mmCIF file of C-alpha atoms in Angstrom:
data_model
loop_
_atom_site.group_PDB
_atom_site.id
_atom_site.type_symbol
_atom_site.label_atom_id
_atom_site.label_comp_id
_atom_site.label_asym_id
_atom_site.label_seq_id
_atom_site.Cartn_x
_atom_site.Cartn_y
_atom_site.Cartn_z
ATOM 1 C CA UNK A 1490 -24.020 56.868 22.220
ATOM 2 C CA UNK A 1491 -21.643 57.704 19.334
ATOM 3 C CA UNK A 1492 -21.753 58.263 15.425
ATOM 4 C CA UNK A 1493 -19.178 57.735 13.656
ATOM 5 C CA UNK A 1494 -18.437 59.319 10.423
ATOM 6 C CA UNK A 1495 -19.608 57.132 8.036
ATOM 7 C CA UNK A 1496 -22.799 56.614 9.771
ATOM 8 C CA UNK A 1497 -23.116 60.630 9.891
ATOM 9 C CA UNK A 1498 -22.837 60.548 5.995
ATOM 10 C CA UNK A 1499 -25.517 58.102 5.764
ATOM 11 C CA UNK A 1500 -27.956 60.314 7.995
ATOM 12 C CA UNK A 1501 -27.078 63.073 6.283
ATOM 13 C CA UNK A 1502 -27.609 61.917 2.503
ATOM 14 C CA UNK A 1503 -31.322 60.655 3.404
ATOM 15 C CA UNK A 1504 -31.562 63.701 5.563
ATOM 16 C CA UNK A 1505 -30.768 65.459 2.466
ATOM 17 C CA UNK A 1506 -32.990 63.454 -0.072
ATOM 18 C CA UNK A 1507 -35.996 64.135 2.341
ATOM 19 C CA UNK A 1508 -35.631 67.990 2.874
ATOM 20 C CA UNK A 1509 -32.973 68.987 0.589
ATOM 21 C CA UNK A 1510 -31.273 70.469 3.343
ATOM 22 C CA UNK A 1511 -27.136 69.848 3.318
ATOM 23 C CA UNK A 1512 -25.098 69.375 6.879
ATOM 24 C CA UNK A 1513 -21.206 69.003 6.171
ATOM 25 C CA UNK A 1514 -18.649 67.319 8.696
ATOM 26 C CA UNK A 1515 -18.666 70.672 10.281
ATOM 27 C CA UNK A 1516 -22.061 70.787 11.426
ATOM 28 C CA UNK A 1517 -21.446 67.087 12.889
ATOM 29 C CA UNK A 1518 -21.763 68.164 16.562
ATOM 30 C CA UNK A 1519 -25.064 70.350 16.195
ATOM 31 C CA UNK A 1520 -26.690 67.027 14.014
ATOM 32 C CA UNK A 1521 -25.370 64.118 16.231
ATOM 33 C CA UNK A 1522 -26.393 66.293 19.854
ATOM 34 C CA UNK A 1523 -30.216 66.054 17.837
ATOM 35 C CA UNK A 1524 -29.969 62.551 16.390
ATOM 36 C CA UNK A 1525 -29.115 61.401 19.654
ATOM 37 C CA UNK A 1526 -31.843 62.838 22.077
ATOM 38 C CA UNK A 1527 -34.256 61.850 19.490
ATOM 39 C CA UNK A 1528 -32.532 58.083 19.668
ATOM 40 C CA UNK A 1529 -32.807 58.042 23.358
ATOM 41 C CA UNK A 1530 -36.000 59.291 23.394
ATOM 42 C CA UNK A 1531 -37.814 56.320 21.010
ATOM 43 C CA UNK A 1532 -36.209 54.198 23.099
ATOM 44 C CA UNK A 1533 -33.311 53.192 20.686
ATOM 45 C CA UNK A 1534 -30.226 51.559 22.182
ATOM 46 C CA UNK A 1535 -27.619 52.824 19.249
ATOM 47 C CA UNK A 1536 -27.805 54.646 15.839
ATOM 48 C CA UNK A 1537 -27.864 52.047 13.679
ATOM 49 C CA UNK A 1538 -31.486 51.133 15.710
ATOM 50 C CA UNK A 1539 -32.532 54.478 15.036
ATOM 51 C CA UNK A 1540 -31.966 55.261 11.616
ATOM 52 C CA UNK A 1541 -33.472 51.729 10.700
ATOM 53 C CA UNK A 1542 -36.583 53.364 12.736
ATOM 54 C CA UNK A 1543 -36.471 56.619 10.912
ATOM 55 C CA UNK A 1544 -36.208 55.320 7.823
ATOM 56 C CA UNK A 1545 -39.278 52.845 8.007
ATOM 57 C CA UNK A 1546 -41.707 54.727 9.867
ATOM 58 C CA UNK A 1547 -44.281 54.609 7.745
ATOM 59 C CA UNK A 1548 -46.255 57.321 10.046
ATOM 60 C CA UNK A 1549 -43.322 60.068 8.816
ATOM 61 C CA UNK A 1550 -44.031 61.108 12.374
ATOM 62 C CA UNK A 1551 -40.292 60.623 13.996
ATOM 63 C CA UNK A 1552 -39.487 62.367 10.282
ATOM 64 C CA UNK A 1553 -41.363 65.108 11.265
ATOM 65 C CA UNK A 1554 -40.124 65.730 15.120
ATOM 66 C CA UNK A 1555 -36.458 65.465 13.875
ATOM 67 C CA UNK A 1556 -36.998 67.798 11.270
ATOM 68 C CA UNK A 1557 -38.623 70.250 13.771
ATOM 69 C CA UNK A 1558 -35.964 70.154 15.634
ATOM 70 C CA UNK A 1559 -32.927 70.341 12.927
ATOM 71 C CA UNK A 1560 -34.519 73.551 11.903
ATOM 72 C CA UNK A 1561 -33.309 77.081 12.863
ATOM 73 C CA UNK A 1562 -35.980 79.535 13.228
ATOM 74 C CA UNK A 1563 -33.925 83.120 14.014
ATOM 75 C CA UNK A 1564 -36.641 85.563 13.150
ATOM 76 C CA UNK A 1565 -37.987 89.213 13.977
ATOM 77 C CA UNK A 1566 -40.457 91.675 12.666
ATOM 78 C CA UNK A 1567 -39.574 93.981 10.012
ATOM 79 C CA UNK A 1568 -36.477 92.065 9.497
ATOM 80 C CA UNK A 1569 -34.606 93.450 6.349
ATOM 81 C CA UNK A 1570 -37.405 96.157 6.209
ATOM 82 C CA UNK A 1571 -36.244 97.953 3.126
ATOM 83 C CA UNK A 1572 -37.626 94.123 1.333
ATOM 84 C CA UNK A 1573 -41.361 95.104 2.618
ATOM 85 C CA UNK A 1574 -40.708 98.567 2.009
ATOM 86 C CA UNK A 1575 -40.069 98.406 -1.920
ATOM 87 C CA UNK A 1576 -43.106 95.661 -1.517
ATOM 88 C CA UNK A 1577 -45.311 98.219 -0.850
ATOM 89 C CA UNK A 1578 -43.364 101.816 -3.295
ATOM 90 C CA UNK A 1579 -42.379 99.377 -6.416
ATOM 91 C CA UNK A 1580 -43.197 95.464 -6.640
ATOM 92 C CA UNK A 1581 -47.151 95.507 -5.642
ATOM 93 C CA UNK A 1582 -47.751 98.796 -7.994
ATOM 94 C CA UNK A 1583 -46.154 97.155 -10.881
ATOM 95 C CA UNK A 1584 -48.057 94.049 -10.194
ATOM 96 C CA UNK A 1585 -51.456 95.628 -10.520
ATOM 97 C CA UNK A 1586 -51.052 97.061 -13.111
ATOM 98 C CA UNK A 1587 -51.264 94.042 -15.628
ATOM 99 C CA UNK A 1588 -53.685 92.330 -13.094
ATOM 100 C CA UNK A 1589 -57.403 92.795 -13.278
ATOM 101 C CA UNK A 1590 -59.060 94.123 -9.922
ATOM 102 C CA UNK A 1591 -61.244 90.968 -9.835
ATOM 103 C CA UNK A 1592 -57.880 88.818 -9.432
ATOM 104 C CA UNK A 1593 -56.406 88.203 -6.058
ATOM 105 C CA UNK A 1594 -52.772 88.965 -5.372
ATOM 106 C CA UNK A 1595 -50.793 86.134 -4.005
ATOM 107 C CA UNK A 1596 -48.207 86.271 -1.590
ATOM 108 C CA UNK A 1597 -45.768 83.539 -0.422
ATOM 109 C CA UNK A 1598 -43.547 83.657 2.953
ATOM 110 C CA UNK A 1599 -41.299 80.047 2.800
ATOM 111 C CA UNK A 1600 -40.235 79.477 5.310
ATOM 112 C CA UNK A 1601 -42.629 81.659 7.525
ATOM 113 C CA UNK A 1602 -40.426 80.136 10.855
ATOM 114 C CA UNK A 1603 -42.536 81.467 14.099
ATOM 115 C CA UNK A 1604 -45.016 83.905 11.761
ATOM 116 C CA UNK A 1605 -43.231 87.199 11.671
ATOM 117 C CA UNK A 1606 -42.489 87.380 8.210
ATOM 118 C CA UNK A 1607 -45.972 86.890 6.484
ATOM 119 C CA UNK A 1608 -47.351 89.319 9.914
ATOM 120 C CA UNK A 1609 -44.951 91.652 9.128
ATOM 121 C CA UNK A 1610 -45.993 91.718 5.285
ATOM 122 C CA UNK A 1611 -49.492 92.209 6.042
ATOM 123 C CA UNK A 1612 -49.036 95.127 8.063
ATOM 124 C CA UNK A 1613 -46.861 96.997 6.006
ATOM 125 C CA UNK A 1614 -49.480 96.245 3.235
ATOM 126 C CA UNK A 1615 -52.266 97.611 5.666
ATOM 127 C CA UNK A 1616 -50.225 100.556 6.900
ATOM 128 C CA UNK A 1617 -48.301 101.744 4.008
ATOM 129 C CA UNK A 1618 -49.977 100.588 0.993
ATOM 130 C CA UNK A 1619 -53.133 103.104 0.053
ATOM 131 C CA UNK A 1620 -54.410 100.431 -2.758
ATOM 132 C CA UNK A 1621 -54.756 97.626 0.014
ATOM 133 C CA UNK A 1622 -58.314 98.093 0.542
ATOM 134 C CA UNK A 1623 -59.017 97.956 -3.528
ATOM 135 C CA UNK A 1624 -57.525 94.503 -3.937
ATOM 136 C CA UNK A 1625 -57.532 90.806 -2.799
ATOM 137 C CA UNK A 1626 -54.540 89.916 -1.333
ATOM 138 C CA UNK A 1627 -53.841 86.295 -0.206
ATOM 139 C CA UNK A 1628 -50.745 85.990 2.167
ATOM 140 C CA UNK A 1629 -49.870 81.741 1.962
ATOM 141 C CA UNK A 1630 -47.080 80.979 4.483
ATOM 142 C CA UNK A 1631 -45.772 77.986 4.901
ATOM 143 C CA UNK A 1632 -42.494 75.739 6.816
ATOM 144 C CA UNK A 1633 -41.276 72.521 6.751
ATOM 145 C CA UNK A 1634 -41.524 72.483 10.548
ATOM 146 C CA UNK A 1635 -45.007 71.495 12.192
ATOM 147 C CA UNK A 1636 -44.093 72.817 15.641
ATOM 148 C CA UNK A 1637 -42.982 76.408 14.447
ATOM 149 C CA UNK A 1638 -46.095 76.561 12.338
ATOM 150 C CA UNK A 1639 -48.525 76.231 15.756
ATOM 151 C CA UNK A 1640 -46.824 78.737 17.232
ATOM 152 C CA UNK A 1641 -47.304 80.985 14.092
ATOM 153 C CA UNK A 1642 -50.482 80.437 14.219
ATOM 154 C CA UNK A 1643 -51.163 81.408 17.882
ATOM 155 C CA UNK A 1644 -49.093 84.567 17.057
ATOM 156 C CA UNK A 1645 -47.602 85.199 20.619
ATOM 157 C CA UNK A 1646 -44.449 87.061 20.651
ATOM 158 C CA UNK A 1647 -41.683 87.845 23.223
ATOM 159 C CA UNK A 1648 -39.499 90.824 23.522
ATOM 160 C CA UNK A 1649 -37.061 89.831 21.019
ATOM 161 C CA UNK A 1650 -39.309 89.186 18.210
ATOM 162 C CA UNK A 1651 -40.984 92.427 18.954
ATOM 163 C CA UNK A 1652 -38.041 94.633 19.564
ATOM 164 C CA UNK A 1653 -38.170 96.564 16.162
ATOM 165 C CA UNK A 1654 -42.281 97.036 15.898
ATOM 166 C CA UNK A 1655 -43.230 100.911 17.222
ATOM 167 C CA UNK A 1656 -44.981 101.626 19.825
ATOM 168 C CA UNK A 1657 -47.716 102.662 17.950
ATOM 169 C CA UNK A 1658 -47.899 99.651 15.906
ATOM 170 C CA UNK A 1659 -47.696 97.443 18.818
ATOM 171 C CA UNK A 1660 -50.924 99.047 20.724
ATOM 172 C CA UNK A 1661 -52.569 98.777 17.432
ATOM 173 C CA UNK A 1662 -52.387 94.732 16.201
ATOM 174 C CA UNK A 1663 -51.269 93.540 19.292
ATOM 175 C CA UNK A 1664 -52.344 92.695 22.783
ATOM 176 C CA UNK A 1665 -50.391 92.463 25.978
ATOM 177 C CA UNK A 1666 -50.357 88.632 27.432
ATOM 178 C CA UNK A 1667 -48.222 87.658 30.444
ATOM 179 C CA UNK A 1668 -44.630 87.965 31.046
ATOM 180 C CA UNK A 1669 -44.015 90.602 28.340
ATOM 181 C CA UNK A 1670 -45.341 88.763 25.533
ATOM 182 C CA UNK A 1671 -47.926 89.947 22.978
ATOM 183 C CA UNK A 1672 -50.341 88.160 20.541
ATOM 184 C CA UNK A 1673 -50.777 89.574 16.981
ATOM 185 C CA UNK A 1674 -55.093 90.412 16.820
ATOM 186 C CA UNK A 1675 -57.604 88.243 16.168
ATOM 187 C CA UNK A 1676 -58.146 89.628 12.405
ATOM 188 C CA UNK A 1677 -54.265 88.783 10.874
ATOM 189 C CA UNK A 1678 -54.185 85.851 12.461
ATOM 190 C CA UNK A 1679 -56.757 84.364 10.447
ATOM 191 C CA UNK A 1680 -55.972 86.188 7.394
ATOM 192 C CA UNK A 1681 -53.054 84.236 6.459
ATOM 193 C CA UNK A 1682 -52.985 80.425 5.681
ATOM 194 C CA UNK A 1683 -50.197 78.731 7.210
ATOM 195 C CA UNK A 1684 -49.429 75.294 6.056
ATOM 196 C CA UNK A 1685 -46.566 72.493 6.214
ATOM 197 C CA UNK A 1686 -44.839 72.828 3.260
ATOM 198 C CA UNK A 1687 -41.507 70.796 1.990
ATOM 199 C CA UNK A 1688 -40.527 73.100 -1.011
ATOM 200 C CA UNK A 1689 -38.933 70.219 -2.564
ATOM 201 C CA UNK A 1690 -41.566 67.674 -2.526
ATOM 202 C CA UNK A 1691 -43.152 68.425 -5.605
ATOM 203 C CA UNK A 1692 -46.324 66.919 -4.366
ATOM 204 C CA UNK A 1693 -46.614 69.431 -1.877
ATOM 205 C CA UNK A 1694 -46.262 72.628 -4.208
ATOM 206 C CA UNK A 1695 -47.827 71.275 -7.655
ATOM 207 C CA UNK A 1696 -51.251 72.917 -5.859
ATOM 208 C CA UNK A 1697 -49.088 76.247 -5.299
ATOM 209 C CA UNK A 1698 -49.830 78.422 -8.172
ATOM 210 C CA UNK A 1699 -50.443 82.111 -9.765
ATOM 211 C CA UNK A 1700 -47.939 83.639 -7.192
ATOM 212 C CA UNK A 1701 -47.171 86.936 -7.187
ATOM 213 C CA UNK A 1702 -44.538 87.619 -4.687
ATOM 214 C CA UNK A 1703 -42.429 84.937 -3.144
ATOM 215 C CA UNK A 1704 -40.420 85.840 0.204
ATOM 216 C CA UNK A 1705 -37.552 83.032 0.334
ATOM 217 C CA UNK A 1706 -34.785 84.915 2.555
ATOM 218 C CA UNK A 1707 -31.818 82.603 4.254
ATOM 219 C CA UNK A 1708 -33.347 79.270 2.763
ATOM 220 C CA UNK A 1709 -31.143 78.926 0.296
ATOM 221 C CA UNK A 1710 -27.977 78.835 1.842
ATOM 222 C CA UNK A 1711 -28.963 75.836 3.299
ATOM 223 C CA UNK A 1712 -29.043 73.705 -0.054
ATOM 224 C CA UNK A 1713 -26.493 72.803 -2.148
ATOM 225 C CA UNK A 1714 -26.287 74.323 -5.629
ATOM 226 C CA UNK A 1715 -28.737 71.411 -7.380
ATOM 227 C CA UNK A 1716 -31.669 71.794 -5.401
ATOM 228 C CA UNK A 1717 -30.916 75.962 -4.853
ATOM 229 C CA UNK A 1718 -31.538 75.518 -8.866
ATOM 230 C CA UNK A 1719 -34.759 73.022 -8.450
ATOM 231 C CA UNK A 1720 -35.877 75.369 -6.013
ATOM 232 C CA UNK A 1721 -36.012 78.573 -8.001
ATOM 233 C CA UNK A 1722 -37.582 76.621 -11.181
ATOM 234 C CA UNK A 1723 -39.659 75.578 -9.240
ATOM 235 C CA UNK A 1724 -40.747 78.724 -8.073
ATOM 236 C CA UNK A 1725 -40.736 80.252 -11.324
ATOM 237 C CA UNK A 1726 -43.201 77.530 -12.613
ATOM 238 C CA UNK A 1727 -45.307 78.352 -9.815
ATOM 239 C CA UNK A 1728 -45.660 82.231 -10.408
ATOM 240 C CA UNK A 1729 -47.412 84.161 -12.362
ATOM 241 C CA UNK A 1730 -46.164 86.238 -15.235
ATOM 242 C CA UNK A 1731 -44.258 89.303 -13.823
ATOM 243 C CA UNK A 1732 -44.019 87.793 -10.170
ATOM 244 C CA UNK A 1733 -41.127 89.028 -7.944
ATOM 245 C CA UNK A 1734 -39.164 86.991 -5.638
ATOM 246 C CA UNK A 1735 -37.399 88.420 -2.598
ATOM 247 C CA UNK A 1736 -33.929 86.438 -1.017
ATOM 248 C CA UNK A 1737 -31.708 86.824 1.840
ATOM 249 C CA UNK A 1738 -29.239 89.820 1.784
ATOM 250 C CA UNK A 1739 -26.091 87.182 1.362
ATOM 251 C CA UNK A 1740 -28.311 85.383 -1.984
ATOM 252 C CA UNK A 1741 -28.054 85.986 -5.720
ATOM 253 C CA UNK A 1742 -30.503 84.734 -8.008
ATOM 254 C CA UNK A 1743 -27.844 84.766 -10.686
ATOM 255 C CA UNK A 1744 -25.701 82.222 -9.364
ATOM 256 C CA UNK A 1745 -28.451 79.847 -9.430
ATOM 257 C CA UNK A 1746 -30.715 80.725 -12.822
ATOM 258 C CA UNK A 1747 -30.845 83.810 -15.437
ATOM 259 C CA UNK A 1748 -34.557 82.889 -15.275
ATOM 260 C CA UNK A 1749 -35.112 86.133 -13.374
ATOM 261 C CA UNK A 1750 -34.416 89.483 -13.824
ATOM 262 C CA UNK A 1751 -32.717 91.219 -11.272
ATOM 263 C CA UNK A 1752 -34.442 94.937 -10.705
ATOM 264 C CA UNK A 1753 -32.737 97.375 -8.022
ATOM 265 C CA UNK A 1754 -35.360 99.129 -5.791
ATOM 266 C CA UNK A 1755 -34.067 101.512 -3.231
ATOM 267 C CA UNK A 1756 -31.644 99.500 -1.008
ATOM 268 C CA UNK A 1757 -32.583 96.334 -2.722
ATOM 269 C CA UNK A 1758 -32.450 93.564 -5.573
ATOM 270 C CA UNK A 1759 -35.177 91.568 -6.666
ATOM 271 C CA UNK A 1760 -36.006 89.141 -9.559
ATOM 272 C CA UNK A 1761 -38.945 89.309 -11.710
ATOM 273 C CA UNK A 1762 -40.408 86.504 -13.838
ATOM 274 C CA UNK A 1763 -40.509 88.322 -17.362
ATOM 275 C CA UNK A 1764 -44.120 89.096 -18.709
ATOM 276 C CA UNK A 1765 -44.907 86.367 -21.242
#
């Protein structure tokens, strides 16, 4: 089975209309090797078949599995740690301190990928944060891929996800399962709400709100420069007053919007919603 270019650029502009994710003629070979396996696996004798079955599957089910498995999900714990670090020294002290202690702080991880992210937050929070115990805090995580999100939510982890947590913190949250793998405890897991999320189905985030602290690292890069721009007005809409928002190393808020303010804290940038 073959796809020819101009059938490739008709996959990839619904591809792109759906998730607002962007494949170029480069990334032909890693799309086709997916489109095909999921053609031959419904059954589907060519492409044309299949994309006439993608595109009128009312279910959004074959949507779904090809999206799960067009995603990349390269993740670790503590990944770009001096992010949770200034989380914990600069962004969540300057947050309380125009919130009242009866309001929760809200937390975002999109895309959460395989759960290490938003489990990484809420242990630096527990571990290194002396106000966590005073305050609320609601850690939302959410991806546009439904198989990823399961395994989040079992929280098992190999060696390589695990390779940067200490010892100490390991025996602490974690317990030992077969073959080297450990599961995150009992308590994190079911202190963060996981949930499918496409970021630029504005159905889908409308119920999103009063967000403090959005984690959006090596997203963006992924998008081309219109919905990179409906994706951070969108998050500003959705945050409260004062909110940070935390990108990728290789991301700059400023080519995007000058709706943020970019603040330097230790080894990092971030960008703050003013303070109406």
């Amino acid at each position: 089975m073959a796809i020819s270019d101009e059938e490739y650029t008709k996959f990839c502009d619904f591809f792109y209309r759906k998730t607002g994710i962007s494949f170029q003629l480069s990334k032909k070979y890693y799309v086709e090797r997916r489109i095909i396996d999921r053609a031959i696996k419904t059954g589907s004798c060519d492409f044309r078949e299949y994309f006439t079955f993608l595109r009128f599957d009312m279910s959004g089910e074959e949507m779904q599995v090809l999206v799960n498995s067009m995603t990349v999900n390269e993740t670790y714990f503590f990944r770009e740690d001096y992010q949770f670090n200034a989380l914990v020294a600069n962004i969540l002290p300057a947050i309380i301190k125009t919130k009242r202690r009866s309001m929760p702080i809200r937390i975002w991880s999109v895309p959460c990928s395989s759960g290490e992210e938003p489990y990484s937050i809420a242990i630096t929070i527990l571990e290194k944060w002396d106000q966590a115990d005073n305050w609320d805090i609601e850690i939302h995580a959410s991806d546009i891929d439904s198989k990823i999100l399961a395994e989040a939510r079992a929280g098992i982890f190999g060696a390589r996800s695990l390779a940067r947590v200490p010892p100490a913190i390991l025996l602490k949250y974690f317990t030992p399962r077969s073959e080297g793998s450990y599961q995150i405890c009992e308590g994190l897991r079911g202190s963060i709400d996981f949930s499918l999320v496409n970021i630029i189905d504005t159905k889908q985030t409308k119920n999103i709100t009063g967000i403090d602290v959005i984690f959006c690292r090596n997203l963006l890069i992924y998008f081309d420069d219109i919905t990179r721009r409906e994706t951070v007005e969108m998050f500003y809409q959705n945050m409260a007053p004062g909110g940070f928002v935390c990108l990728g190393h290789s991301e700059s808020m400023s080519r995007m919007t000058s709706l943020f303010i970019p603040r330097k804290f230790g080894d990092t940038i971030v960008y703050q919603k003013p303070q109406e």
